[in-house]
């Protein structure tokens, strides 16, 4: 919405219920979605996620790295965030791009995902 807030609807199992994180969803500048989860980038560069945990609705394993986020992209199963320093952070279903641990040292100066 114009004021940076978010309204959600639909199946709670697919991210339609953001009530658990609603108080964090202010000053949103970007939202991306997998098939069952959502991720919002806030103006301060932090990220709020909700929906099916397996599909990226739970970013707790990478939350400490989701700071100074410039943009997020998603496929149907995972998210990728590009940080201000050009590095990338991924989460979601591992076999669909949600785990970039083995190539993390190569994810420098990332401009597009």
PDB file of C-alpha atoms in Angstrom:
ATOM      1  CA  UNK A   1       0.000   0.000   0.000  1.00  0.00           C
ATOM      2  CA  UNK A   2       1.032   3.633  -0.373  1.00  0.00           C
ATOM      3  CA  UNK A   3       1.951   3.889   3.314  1.00  0.00           C
ATOM      4  CA  UNK A   4       4.232   0.819   3.154  1.00  0.00           C
ATOM      5  CA  UNK A   5       1.833  -1.480   4.967  1.00  0.00           C
ATOM      6  CA  UNK A   6       0.713  -4.911   3.736  1.00  0.00           C
ATOM      7  CA  UNK A   7      -2.684  -6.578   3.484  1.00  0.00           C
ATOM      8  CA  UNK A   8      -2.842 -10.337   2.924  1.00  0.00           C
ATOM      9  CA  UNK A   9      -5.658 -12.785   2.192  1.00  0.00           C
ATOM     10  CA  UNK A  10      -6.113 -16.349   1.041  1.00  0.00           C
ATOM     11  CA  UNK A  11      -5.055 -19.694   2.395  1.00  0.00           C
ATOM     12  CA  UNK A  12      -3.018 -19.405   5.609  1.00  0.00           C
ATOM     13  CA  UNK A  13      -1.016 -22.482   4.525  1.00  0.00           C
ATOM     14  CA  UNK A  14       0.154 -20.534   1.478  1.00  0.00           C
ATOM     15  CA  UNK A  15       0.970 -17.202   3.109  1.00  0.00           C
ATOM     16  CA  UNK A  16      -2.501 -15.698   3.088  1.00  0.00           C
ATOM     17  CA  UNK A  17      -2.343 -14.971   6.823  1.00  0.00           C
ATOM     18  CA  UNK A  18       0.403 -12.558   7.879  1.00  0.00           C
ATOM     19  CA  UNK A  19      -1.039 -11.875  11.343  1.00  0.00           C
ATOM     20  CA  UNK A  20       1.987 -13.434  13.102  1.00  0.00           C
ATOM     21  CA  UNK A  21       4.275 -10.806  11.530  1.00  0.00           C
ATOM     22  CA  UNK A  22       1.805  -7.994  10.814  1.00  0.00           C
ATOM     23  CA  UNK A  23       3.350  -5.684  13.417  1.00  0.00           C
ATOM     24  CA  UNK A  24       6.685  -5.987  11.548  1.00  0.00           C
ATOM     25  CA  UNK A  25       5.175  -5.178   8.150  1.00  0.00           C
ATOM     26  CA  UNK A  26       5.577  -1.423   8.068  1.00  0.00           C
ATOM     27  CA  UNK A  27       7.680   0.553   5.609  1.00  0.00           C
ATOM     28  CA  UNK A  28       7.723  -2.305   3.074  1.00  0.00           C
ATOM     29  CA  UNK A  29       9.451  -1.458  -0.195  1.00  0.00           C
ATOM     30  CA  UNK A  30       9.400  -4.851  -1.958  1.00  0.00           C
ATOM     31  CA  UNK A  31       7.550  -8.166  -1.709  1.00  0.00           C
ATOM     32  CA  UNK A  32       8.374 -11.416  -3.468  1.00  0.00           C
ATOM     33  CA  UNK A  33       6.658 -14.806  -3.239  1.00  0.00           C
ATOM     34  CA  UNK A  34       7.331 -18.473  -3.716  1.00  0.00           C
ATOM     35  CA  UNK A  35       4.315 -20.697  -4.332  1.00  0.00           C
ATOM     36  CA  UNK A  36       3.548 -20.845  -0.597  1.00  0.00           C
ATOM     37  CA  UNK A  37       5.436 -18.062   1.198  1.00  0.00           C
ATOM     38  CA  UNK A  38       6.204 -14.346   1.075  1.00  0.00           C
ATOM     39  CA  UNK A  39       9.233 -12.182   1.855  1.00  0.00           C
ATOM     40  CA  UNK A  40       9.100  -8.426   2.363  1.00  0.00           C
ATOM     41  CA  UNK A  41      12.088  -6.084   2.261  1.00  0.00           C
ATOM     42  CA  UNK A  42      11.673  -3.157   4.625  1.00  0.00           C
ATOM     43  CA  UNK A  43      13.101   0.322   4.074  1.00  0.00           C
ATOM     44  CA  UNK A  44      15.795  -0.385   6.682  1.00  0.00           C
ATOM     45  CA  UNK A  45      17.051  -3.338   4.590  1.00  0.00           C
ATOM     46  CA  UNK A  46      15.719  -6.058   6.880  1.00  0.00           C
ATOM     47  CA  UNK A  47      13.449  -8.883   5.717  1.00  0.00           C
ATOM     48  CA  UNK A  48      10.192 -10.282   7.113  1.00  0.00           C
ATOM     49  CA  UNK A  49       8.920 -13.681   5.933  1.00  0.00           C
ATOM     50  CA  UNK A  50       5.677 -15.610   6.425  1.00  0.00           C
ATOM     51  CA  UNK A  51       3.795 -18.551   4.985  1.00  0.00           C
ATOM     52  CA  UNK A  52       4.832 -22.168   4.572  1.00  0.00           C
ATOM     53  CA  UNK A  53       8.173 -22.537   6.381  1.00  0.00           C
ATOM     54  CA  UNK A  54       9.473 -25.177   3.960  1.00  0.00           C
ATOM     55  CA  UNK A  55       8.896 -22.837   0.981  1.00  0.00           C
ATOM     56  CA  UNK A  56      10.808 -19.947   2.579  1.00  0.00           C
ATOM     57  CA  UNK A  57       8.227 -18.627   5.032  1.00  0.00           C
ATOM     58  CA  UNK A  58      10.729 -19.254   7.820  1.00  0.00           C
ATOM     59  CA  UNK A  59      14.005 -17.400   7.271  1.00  0.00           C
ATOM     60  CA  UNK A  60      15.297 -17.906  10.823  1.00  0.00           C
ATOM     61  CA  UNK A  61      18.335 -19.912   9.686  1.00  0.00           C
ATOM     62  CA  UNK A  62      19.601 -16.922   7.676  1.00  0.00           C
ATOM     63  CA  UNK A  63      17.883 -14.030   9.461  1.00  0.00           C
ATOM     64  CA  UNK A  64      21.131 -12.757  10.979  1.00  0.00           C
ATOM     65  CA  UNK A  65      22.490 -12.332   7.425  1.00  0.00           C
ATOM     66  CA  UNK A  66      19.382 -10.596   6.054  1.00  0.00           C
ATOM     67  CA  UNK A  67      20.546  -7.066   6.761  1.00  0.00           C
ATOM     68  CA  UNK A  68      21.149  -4.283   4.223  1.00  0.00           C
ATOM     69  CA  UNK A  69      19.114  -6.216   1.634  1.00  0.00           C
ATOM     70  CA  UNK A  70      18.835  -4.417  -1.704  1.00  0.00           C
ATOM     71  CA  UNK A  71      16.421  -6.780  -3.431  1.00  0.00           C
ATOM     72  CA  UNK A  72      14.875 -10.225  -3.278  1.00  0.00           C
ATOM     73  CA  UNK A  73      13.989 -12.625  -6.067  1.00  0.00           C
ATOM     74  CA  UNK A  74      12.072 -15.871  -5.815  1.00  0.00           C
ATOM     75  CA  UNK A  75      11.210 -18.944  -7.798  1.00  0.00           C
ATOM     76  CA  UNK A  76       8.354 -21.227  -6.798  1.00  0.00           C
ATOM     77  CA  UNK A  77      10.323 -22.790  -3.969  1.00  0.00           C
ATOM     78  CA  UNK A  78      13.102 -20.516  -2.658  1.00  0.00           C
ATOM     79  CA  UNK A  79      14.249 -16.933  -2.160  1.00  0.00           C
ATOM     80  CA  UNK A  80      17.521 -15.160  -2.949  1.00  0.00           C
ATOM     81  CA  UNK A  81      18.439 -11.804  -1.444  1.00  0.00           C
ATOM     82  CA  UNK A  82      21.149  -9.524  -2.780  1.00  0.00           C
ATOM     83  CA  UNK A  83      22.837  -7.539  -0.039  1.00  0.00           C
ATOM     84  CA  UNK A  84      24.346  -4.066  -0.206  1.00  0.00           C
ATOM     85  CA  UNK A  85      27.871  -5.556  -0.273  1.00  0.00           C
ATOM     86  CA  UNK A  86      27.048  -7.653  -3.374  1.00  0.00           C
ATOM     87  CA  UNK A  87      26.774 -10.964  -1.560  1.00  0.00           C
ATOM     88  CA  UNK A  88      23.694 -13.186  -1.742  1.00  0.00           C
ATOM     89  CA  UNK A  89      21.666 -15.089   0.829  1.00  0.00           C
ATOM     90  CA  UNK A  90      19.257 -17.915  -0.039  1.00  0.00           C
ATOM     91  CA  UNK A  91      16.604 -19.866   1.848  1.00  0.00           C
ATOM     92  CA  UNK A  92      13.690 -22.159   1.082  1.00  0.00           C
ATOM     93  CA  UNK A  93      13.709 -25.646  -0.409  1.00  0.00           C
ATOM     94  CA  UNK A  94      17.384 -26.582  -0.687  1.00  0.00           C
ATOM     95  CA  UNK A  95      17.177 -28.548  -3.936  1.00  0.00           C
ATOM     96  CA  UNK A  96      15.494 -25.583  -5.666  1.00  0.00           C
ATOM     97  CA  UNK A  97      18.072 -22.959  -4.743  1.00  0.00           C
ATOM     98  CA  UNK A  98      17.320 -22.466  -1.061  1.00  0.00           C
ATOM     99  CA  UNK A  99      20.815 -23.508   0.009  1.00  0.00           C
ATOM    100  CA  UNK A 100      23.791 -21.770  -1.601  1.00  0.00           C
ATOM    101  CA  UNK A 101      26.309 -22.798   1.052  1.00  0.00           C
ATOM    102  CA  UNK A 102      28.558 -24.747  -1.338  1.00  0.00           C
ATOM    103  CA  UNK A 103      28.940 -21.748  -3.676  1.00  0.00           C
ATOM    104  CA  UNK A 104      28.800 -18.952  -1.091  1.00  0.00           C
ATOM    105  CA  UNK A 105      32.433 -17.955  -1.734  1.00  0.00           C
ATOM    106  CA  UNK A 106      31.540 -17.352  -5.411  1.00  0.00           C
ATOM    107  CA  UNK A 107      28.557 -15.114  -4.615  1.00  0.00           C
ATOM    108  CA  UNK A 108      30.437 -11.819  -4.618  1.00  0.00           C
ATOM    109  CA  UNK A 109      29.513  -8.714  -6.586  1.00  0.00           C
ATOM    110  CA  UNK A 110      26.097 -10.168  -7.405  1.00  0.00           C
ATOM    111  CA  UNK A 111      23.985  -7.715  -9.392  1.00  0.00           C
ATOM    112  CA  UNK A 112      21.054  -9.837 -10.595  1.00  0.00           C
ATOM    113  CA  UNK A 113      19.467 -13.118  -9.624  1.00  0.00           C
TER     114      UNK A 113
END
